[in-house]
XYZ file of C-alpha atoms in Angstrom:
519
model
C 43.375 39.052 -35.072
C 43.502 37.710 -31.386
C 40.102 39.107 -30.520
C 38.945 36.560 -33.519
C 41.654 33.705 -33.336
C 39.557 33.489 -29.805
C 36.060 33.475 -30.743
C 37.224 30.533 -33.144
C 38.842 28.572 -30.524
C 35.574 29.267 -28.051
C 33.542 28.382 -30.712
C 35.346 25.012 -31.870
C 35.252 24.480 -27.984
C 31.064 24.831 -27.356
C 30.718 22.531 -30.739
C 33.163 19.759 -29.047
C 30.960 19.929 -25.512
C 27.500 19.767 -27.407
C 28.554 16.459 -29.527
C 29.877 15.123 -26.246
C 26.978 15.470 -24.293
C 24.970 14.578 -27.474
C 26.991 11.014 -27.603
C 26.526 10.294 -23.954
C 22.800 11.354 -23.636
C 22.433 8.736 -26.541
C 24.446 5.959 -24.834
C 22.323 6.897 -21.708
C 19.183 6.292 -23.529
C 19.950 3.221 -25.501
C 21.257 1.775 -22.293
C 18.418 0.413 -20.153
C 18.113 0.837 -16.169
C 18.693 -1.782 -13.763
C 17.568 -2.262 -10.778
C 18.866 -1.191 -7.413
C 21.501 -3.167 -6.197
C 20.915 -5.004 -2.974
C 23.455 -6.432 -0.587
C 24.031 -7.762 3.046
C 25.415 -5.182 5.211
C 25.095 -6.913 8.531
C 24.002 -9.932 10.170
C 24.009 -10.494 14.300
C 22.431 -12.509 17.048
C 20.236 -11.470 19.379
C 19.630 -13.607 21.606
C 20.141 -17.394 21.774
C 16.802 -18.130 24.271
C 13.694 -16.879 22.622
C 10.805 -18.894 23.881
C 9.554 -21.667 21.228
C 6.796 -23.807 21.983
C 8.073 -27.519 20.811
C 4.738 -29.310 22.140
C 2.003 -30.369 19.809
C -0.578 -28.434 18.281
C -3.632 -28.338 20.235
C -7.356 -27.448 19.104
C -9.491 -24.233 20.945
C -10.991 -27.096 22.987
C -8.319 -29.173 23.732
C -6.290 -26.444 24.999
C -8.967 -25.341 27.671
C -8.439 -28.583 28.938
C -4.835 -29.270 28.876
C -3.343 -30.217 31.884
C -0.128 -28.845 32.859
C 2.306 -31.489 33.381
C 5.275 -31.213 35.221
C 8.190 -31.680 32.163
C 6.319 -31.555 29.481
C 7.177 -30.064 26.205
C 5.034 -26.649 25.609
C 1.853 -27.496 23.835
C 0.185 -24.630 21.956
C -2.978 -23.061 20.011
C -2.713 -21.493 16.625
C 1.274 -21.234 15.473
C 4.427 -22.657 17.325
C 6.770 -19.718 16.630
C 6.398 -16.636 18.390
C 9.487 -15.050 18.778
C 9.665 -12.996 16.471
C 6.539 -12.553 15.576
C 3.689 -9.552 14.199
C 4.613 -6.326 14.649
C 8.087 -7.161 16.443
C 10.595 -4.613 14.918
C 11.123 -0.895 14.361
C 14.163 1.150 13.278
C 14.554 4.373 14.818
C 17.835 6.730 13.309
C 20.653 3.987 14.478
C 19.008 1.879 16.303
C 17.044 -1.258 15.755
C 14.653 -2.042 18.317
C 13.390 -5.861 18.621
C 10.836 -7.791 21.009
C 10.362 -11.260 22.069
C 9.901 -13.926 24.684
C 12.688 -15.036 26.801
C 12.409 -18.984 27.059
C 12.070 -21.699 28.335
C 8.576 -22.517 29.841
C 9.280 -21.300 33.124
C 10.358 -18.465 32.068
C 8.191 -16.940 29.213
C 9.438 -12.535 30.705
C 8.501 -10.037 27.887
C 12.228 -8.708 26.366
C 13.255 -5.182 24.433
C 16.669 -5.422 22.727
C 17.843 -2.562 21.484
C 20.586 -2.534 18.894
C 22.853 0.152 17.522
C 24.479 -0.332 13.878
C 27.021 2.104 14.369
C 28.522 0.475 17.592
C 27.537 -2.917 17.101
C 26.113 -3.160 20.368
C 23.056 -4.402 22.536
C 21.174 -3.116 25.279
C 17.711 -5.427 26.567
C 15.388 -4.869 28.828
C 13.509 -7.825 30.836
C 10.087 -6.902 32.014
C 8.736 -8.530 34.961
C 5.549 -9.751 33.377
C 5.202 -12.670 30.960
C 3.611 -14.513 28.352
C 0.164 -15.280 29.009
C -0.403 -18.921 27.556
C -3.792 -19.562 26.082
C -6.860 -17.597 27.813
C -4.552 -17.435 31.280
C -2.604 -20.997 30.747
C 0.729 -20.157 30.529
C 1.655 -23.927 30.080
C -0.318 -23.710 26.456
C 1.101 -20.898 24.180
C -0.769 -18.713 22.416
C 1.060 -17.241 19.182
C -1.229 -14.175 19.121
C 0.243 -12.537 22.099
C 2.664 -10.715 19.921
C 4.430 -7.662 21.138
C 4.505 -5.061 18.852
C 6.684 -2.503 18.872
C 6.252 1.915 18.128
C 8.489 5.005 18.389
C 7.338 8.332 18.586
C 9.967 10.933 16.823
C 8.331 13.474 18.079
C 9.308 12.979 21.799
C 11.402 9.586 21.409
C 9.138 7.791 23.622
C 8.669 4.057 23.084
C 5.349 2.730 23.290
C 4.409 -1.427 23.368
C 1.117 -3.500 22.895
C 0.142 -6.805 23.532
C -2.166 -9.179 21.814
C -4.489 -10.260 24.384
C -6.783 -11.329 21.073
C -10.078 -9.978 22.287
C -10.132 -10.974 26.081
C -12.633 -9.466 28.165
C -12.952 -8.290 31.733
C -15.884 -10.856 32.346
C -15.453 -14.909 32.816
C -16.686 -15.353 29.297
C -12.791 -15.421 27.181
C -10.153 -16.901 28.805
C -9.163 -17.438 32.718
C -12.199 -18.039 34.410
C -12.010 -14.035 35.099
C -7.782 -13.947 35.879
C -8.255 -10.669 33.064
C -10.698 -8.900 34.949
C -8.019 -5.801 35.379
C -5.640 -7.497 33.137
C -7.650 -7.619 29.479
C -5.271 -4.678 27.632
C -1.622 -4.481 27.542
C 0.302 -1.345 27.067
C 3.545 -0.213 28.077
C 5.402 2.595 27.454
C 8.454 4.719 28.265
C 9.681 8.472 29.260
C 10.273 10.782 26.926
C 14.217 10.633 25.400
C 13.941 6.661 26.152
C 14.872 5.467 22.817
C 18.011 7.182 22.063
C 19.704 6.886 25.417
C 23.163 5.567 26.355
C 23.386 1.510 26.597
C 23.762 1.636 30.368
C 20.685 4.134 30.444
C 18.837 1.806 28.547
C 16.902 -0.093 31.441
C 13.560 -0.681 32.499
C 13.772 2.359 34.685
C 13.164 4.477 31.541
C 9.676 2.864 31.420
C 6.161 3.834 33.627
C 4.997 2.015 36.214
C 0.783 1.416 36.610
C -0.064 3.269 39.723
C -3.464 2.863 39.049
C -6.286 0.816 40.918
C -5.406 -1.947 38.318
C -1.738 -2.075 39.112
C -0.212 -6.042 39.862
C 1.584 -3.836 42.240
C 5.124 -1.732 42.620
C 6.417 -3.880 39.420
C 3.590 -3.701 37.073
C 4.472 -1.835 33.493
C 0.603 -3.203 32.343
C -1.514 -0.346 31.838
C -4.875 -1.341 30.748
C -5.622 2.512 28.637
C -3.773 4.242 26.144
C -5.889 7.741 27.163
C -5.315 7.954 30.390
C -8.895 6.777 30.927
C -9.776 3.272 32.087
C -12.660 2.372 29.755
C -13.616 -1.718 29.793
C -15.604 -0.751 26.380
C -13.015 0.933 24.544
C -10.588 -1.266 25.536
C -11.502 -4.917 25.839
C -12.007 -7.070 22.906
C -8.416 -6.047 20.819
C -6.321 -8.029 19.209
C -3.603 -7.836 16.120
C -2.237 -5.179 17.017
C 0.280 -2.851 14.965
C 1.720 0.718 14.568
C 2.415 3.072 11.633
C 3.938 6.650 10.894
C 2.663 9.297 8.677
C 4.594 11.940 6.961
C 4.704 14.124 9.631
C 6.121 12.016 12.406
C 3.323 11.055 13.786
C 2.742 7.493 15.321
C -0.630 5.671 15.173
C -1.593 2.239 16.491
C -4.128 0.315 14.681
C -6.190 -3.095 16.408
C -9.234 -5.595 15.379
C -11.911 -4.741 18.101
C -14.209 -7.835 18.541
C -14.921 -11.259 17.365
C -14.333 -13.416 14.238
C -17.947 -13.060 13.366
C -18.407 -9.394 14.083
C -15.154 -7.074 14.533
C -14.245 -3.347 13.760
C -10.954 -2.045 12.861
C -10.104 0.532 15.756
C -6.806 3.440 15.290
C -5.662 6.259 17.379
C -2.980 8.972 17.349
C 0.197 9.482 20.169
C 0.027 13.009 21.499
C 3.234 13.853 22.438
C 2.499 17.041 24.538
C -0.495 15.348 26.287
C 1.878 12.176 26.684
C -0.998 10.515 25.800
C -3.328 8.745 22.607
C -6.256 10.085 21.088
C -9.735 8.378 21.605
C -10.297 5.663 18.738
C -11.389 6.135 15.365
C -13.841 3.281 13.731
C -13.631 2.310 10.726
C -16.902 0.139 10.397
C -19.156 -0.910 12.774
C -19.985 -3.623 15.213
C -23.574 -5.090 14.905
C -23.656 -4.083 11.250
C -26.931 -6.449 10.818
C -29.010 -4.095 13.018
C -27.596 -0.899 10.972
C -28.470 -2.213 7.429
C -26.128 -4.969 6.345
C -27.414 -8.172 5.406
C -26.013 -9.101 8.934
C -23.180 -8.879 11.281
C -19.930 -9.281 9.352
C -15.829 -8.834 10.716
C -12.912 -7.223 8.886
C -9.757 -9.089 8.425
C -6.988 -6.627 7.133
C -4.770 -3.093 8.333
C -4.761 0.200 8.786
C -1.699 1.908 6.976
C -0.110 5.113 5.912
C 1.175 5.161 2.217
C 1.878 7.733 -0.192
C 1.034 10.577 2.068
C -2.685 9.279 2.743
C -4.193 6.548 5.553
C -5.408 3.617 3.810
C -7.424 0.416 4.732
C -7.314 -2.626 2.611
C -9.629 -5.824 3.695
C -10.966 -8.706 3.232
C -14.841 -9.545 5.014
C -15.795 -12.543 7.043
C -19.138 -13.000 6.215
C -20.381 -16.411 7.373
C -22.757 -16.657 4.865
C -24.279 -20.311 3.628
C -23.028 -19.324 -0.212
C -19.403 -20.701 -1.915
C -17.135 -18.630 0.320
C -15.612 -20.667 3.432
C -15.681 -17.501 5.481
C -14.071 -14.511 3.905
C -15.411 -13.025 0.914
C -14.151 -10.175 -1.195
C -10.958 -7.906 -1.549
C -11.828 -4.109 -0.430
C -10.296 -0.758 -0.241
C -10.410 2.741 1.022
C -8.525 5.778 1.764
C -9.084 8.712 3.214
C -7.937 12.231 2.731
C -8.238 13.592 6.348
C -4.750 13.133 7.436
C -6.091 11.944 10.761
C -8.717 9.105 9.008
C -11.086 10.453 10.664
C -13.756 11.237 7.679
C -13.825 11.895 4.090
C -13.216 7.968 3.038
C -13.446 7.572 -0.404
C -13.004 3.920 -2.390
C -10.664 3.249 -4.974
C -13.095 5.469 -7.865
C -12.860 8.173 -5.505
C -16.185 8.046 -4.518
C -17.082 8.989 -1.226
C -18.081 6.197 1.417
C -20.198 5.724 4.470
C -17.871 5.629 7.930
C -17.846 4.069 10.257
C -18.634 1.425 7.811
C -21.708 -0.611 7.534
C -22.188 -1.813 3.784
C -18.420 -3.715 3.079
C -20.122 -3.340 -0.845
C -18.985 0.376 -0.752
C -15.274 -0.274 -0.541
C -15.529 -3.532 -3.097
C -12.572 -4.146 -5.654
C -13.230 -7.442 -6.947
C -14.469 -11.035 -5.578
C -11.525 -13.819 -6.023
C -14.633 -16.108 -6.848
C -14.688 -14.835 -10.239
C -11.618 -16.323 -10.890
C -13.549 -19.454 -10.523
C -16.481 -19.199 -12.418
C -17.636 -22.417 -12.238
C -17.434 -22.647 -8.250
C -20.836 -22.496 -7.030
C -21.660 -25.221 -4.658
C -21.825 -23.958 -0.841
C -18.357 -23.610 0.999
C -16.413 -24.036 -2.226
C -13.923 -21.219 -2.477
C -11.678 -20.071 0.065
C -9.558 -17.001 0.645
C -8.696 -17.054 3.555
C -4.602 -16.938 4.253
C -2.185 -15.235 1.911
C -3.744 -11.477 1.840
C -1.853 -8.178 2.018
C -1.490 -5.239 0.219
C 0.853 -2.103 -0.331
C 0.790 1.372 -1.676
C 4.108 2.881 -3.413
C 5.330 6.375 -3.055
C 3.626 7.664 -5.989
C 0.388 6.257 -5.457
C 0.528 2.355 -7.027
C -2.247 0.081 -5.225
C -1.055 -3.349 -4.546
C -3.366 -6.209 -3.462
C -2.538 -9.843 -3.646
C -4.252 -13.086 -2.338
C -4.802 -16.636 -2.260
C -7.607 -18.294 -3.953
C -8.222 -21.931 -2.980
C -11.325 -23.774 -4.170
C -12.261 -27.005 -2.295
C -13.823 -30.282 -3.959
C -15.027 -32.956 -1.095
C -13.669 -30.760 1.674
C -10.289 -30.973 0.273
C -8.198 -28.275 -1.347
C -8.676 -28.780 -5.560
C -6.048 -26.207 -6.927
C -4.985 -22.718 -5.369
C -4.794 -19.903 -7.478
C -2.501 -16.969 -6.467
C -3.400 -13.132 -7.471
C -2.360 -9.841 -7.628
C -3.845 -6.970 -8.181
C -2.621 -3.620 -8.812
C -3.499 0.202 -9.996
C -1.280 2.295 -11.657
C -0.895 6.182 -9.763
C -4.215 5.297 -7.545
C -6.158 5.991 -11.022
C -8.360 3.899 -12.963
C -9.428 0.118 -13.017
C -7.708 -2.486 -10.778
C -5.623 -5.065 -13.451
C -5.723 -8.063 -11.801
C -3.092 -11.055 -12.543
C -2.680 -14.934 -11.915
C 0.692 -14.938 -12.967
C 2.401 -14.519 -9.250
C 4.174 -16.272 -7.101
C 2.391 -18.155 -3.779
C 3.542 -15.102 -1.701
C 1.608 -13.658 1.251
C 3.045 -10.431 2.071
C 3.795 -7.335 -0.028
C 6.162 -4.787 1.127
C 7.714 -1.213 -0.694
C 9.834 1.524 -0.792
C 10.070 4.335 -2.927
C 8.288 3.079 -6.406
C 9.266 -0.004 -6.170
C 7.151 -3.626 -4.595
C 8.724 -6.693 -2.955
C 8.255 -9.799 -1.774
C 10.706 -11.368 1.027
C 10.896 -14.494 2.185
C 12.969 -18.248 2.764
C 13.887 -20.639 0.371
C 15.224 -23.312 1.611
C 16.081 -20.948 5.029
C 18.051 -18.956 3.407
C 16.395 -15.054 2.833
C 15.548 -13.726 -0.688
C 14.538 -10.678 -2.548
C 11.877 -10.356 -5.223
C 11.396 -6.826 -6.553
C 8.989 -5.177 -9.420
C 8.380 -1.689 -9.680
C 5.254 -0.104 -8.557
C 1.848 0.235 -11.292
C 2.744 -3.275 -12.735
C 3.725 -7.635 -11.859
C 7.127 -8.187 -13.480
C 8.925 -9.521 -9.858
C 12.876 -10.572 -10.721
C 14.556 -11.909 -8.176
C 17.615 -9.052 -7.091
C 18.860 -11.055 -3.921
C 19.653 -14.580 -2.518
C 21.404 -14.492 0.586
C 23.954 -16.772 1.508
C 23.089 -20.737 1.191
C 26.146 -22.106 3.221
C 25.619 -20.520 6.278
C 22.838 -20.317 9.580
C 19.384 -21.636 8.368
C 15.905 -19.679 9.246
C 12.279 -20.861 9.543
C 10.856 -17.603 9.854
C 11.144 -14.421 9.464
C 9.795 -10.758 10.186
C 10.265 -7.769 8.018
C 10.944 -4.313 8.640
C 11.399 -1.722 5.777
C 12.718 1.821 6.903
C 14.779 3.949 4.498
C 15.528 2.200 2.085
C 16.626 -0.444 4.178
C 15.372 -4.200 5.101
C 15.439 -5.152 8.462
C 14.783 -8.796 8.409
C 14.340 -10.319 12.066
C 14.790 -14.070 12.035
C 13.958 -17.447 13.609
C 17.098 -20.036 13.402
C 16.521 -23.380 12.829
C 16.616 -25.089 16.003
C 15.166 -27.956 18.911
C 13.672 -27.269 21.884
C 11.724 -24.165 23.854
C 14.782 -21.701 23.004
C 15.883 -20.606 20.023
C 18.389 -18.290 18.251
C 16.978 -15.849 16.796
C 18.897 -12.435 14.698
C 19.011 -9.399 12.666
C 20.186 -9.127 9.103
C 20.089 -5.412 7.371
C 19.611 -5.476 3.942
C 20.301 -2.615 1.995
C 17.364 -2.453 -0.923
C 19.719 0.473 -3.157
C 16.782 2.983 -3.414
C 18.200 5.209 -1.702
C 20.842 5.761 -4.157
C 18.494 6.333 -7.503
């Protein structure tokens, strides 16, 4: 009687657990996911005199000519803002690592902070050289002489590049011949330099240039990355940026050459040779004398995304048709984990490299979203171009598409284009917001940026366009006018510009937690 009194009772027991999970896996499914949720875990300063240049805006030509005068407010080419700016930020396990210009004008040294989330602290190093003002003028500035910013895991060294954008060792760019020995920027550190104690953290953890180039006992300039001074190899770079693979390790990727013809150049950190690899070429320079139509430069990035390197472009062309410069979206990947061959486009076909015939990588031209546009110089799409790859393989390309009546700007259409997995045709949308930079983690696509100066989140997830905005920071407190974004596990590290007058500004750090991490 007991033996059975208990296979009723374990019986009546299994048929309670089974309806129970039954009733929960229903409420589970009729209940609908949400997205992550994503909140402010800190906010700091950095520094409160990061060099701004206040002046006016000058033109190429006018700012070979500006005088310096004794007083004056600092004049500049291009942007106004370069602290931060490009490639400016990296986190590395608890530490954020940010660079910029010290300010004011006199002043203009190259900085490394250093901060640590768990202490709340700050370590910076100055550097003895500086800013390099337009072509040599230090009184002009020059917002392409970012400094980016890379950390190799592998031997925590940490490695920084300088936009000289495309000088030369001749008198022809910039100087009247001051960049003879001084065209290429690179700086980097010893081994164990990026996890080191606070009062370690100095700029005795970085390597002097010994070489026959060397400013002298203070010069942190090296003008190779292989050990190997080569004016060839190493002139003519500018925009330039780092990236990790899946295996730790760091690349670098530049633009080598001109507006009119330019090559995208990467290379690899060697950690046991403490040195980089020679470069890898995507296309090629002269591409008119190798079967193009004629000479054409790549505006775009080299990236690492869901386990493969990736290129996405667009092509200056310079052709007397509709486009005003650029034409074209394009695409590649490659499955050498190195990128050094077996390039294939978005079909999966294989591809020519280096790269001569732009056609090979083609997605779509934006001037089909303007049929009617045919009149020379009409369409524009220049400005407004990035793209992004999510973990399990979603393509992401968005852009601005302007077209021009009279010279003047007619209506501006926005786009985004995506494929689901990396399979199948690109869908391409004009439903999008006027955003100009795409960012992800795990499955899911963002775009971050300022309203009204105050930071916001916009997410969607990966394969499709449906952005909701998750995050709206606080709209009471410190006002931005720029920012610079940094996504590393799961977390946003959002680098920022305050609001300000004068040639020093505030600029900080907020860390945004995304929530992926918790799915």
């Amino acid at each position: 009687m007991n033996l059975v009194r208990g296979r009723e009772q374990s019986l009546l027991q299994h048929t309670l657990l089974v309806s129970i999970l039954y009733f929960f896996s229903q409420v589970c499914l009729a209940t609908p996911l949400t997205s992550p949720e994503v909140t402010l875990e800190q906010q700091v300063l950095v520094t409160h005199q990061a060099l701004f240049f206040d002046g006016i805006k000058k033109t190429v030509s006018q700012a070979r000519t500006e005088p310096y005068i004794q007083g004056q407010k600092l004049n500049y080419a291009y942007g106004k803002a370069i602290s931060p700016h490009g490639d400016a930020i990296k986190a590395y396990q608890n530490y954020v690592f940010m660079t910029w210009y010290r300010g004011g004008i006199q002043d203009r040294h190259v900085m490394l902070s250093r901060y640590n989330t768990q202490t709340g602290t700050f370590a910076t190093v100055a550097f003895p050289h500086k800013h390099t003002g337009f072509e040599g003028r230090w009184w002009v500035g020059e917002t392409h002489n970012t400094i980016a910013i890379g950390i190799s895991p592998k031997d925590q060294t940490i490695h920084l590049l300088y936009d000289m954008h495309a000088y030369r060792q001749d008198t022809k760019t910039g100087g009247n011949g001051s960049f003879e020995s001084d065209y290429f920027r690179y700086s980097y550190s010893l081994p164990g330099a990026a996890t080191v104690s606070d009062q370690a953290f100095t700029l005795n953890q970085f390597v002097k240039d010994t070489s026959e180039h060397s400013d002298g006992d203070l010069d942190y300039k090296h003008v190779t990355m292989t050990g190997v001074v080569n004016h060839d190899a190493f002139s003519r770079l500018t925009y330039p940026a780092f990236f990790m693979n899946d295996e730790g390790d760091l690349f670098m990727q530049m633009r080598q050459g001109s507006s009119h013809d330019g090559r995208i150049v990467f290379n690899k950190y060697q950690p046991k040779q403490a040195k980089w690899s020679d470069f890898t070429h995507f296309n090629v320079l002269g591409a008119g004398n190798k079967g193009a139509i004629k000479n054409w430069s790549i505006y775009g990035s080299v990236k690492h995304k869901a386990g493969k390197i990736r290129v996405g472009f667009q092509r200056r062309f310079n052709l007397p048709d509709k486009f005003r410069a650029q034409d074209g979206m394009y695409y590649a990947y490659s499955d050498d984990p190195n990128g050094k061959n077996n390039w294939k486009n978005y079909q999966g076909k294989g591809i020519t490299t280096p790269l001569v015939k732009a056609e090979e990588a083609l997605i779509f031209k934006p001037s089909s979203l303007l049929p009617h546009a045919k009149a020379k110089n009409q369409v524009s799409i220049t400005g407004g171009f990035d793209w992004t790859v999510t973990d399990r393989g979603d393509v992401h390309m968005i852009g601005r598409t302007a077209e021009y009546v009279d010279g003047k700007v007619k209506q501006n259409i926005y786009h985004h284009s995506y494929q689901k997995q990396g399979k199948g045709k690109f869908v391409t949308t004009t439903n999008f917001p006027s955003a100009s930079t795409l960012y992800t983690t795990d499955n899911y696509i963002y775009i971050i940026g300022l309203e009204n100066g105050y930071p916001f989140v916009e997410q969607a997830s990966g394969g499709g366009s449906d952005f909701k905005r998750v995050y709206k920071g606080d709209t009471s407190g410190t006002q931005f006018e720029k920012g610079v974004v940094h996504i590393h596990a799961g977390k946003l590290y959002y680098y920022l510009l305050e609001n300000g007058t004068g040639n020093t500004r505030s600029i900080h750090l907020q860390i945004i937690n995304l929530g992926t991490n918790s799915l």
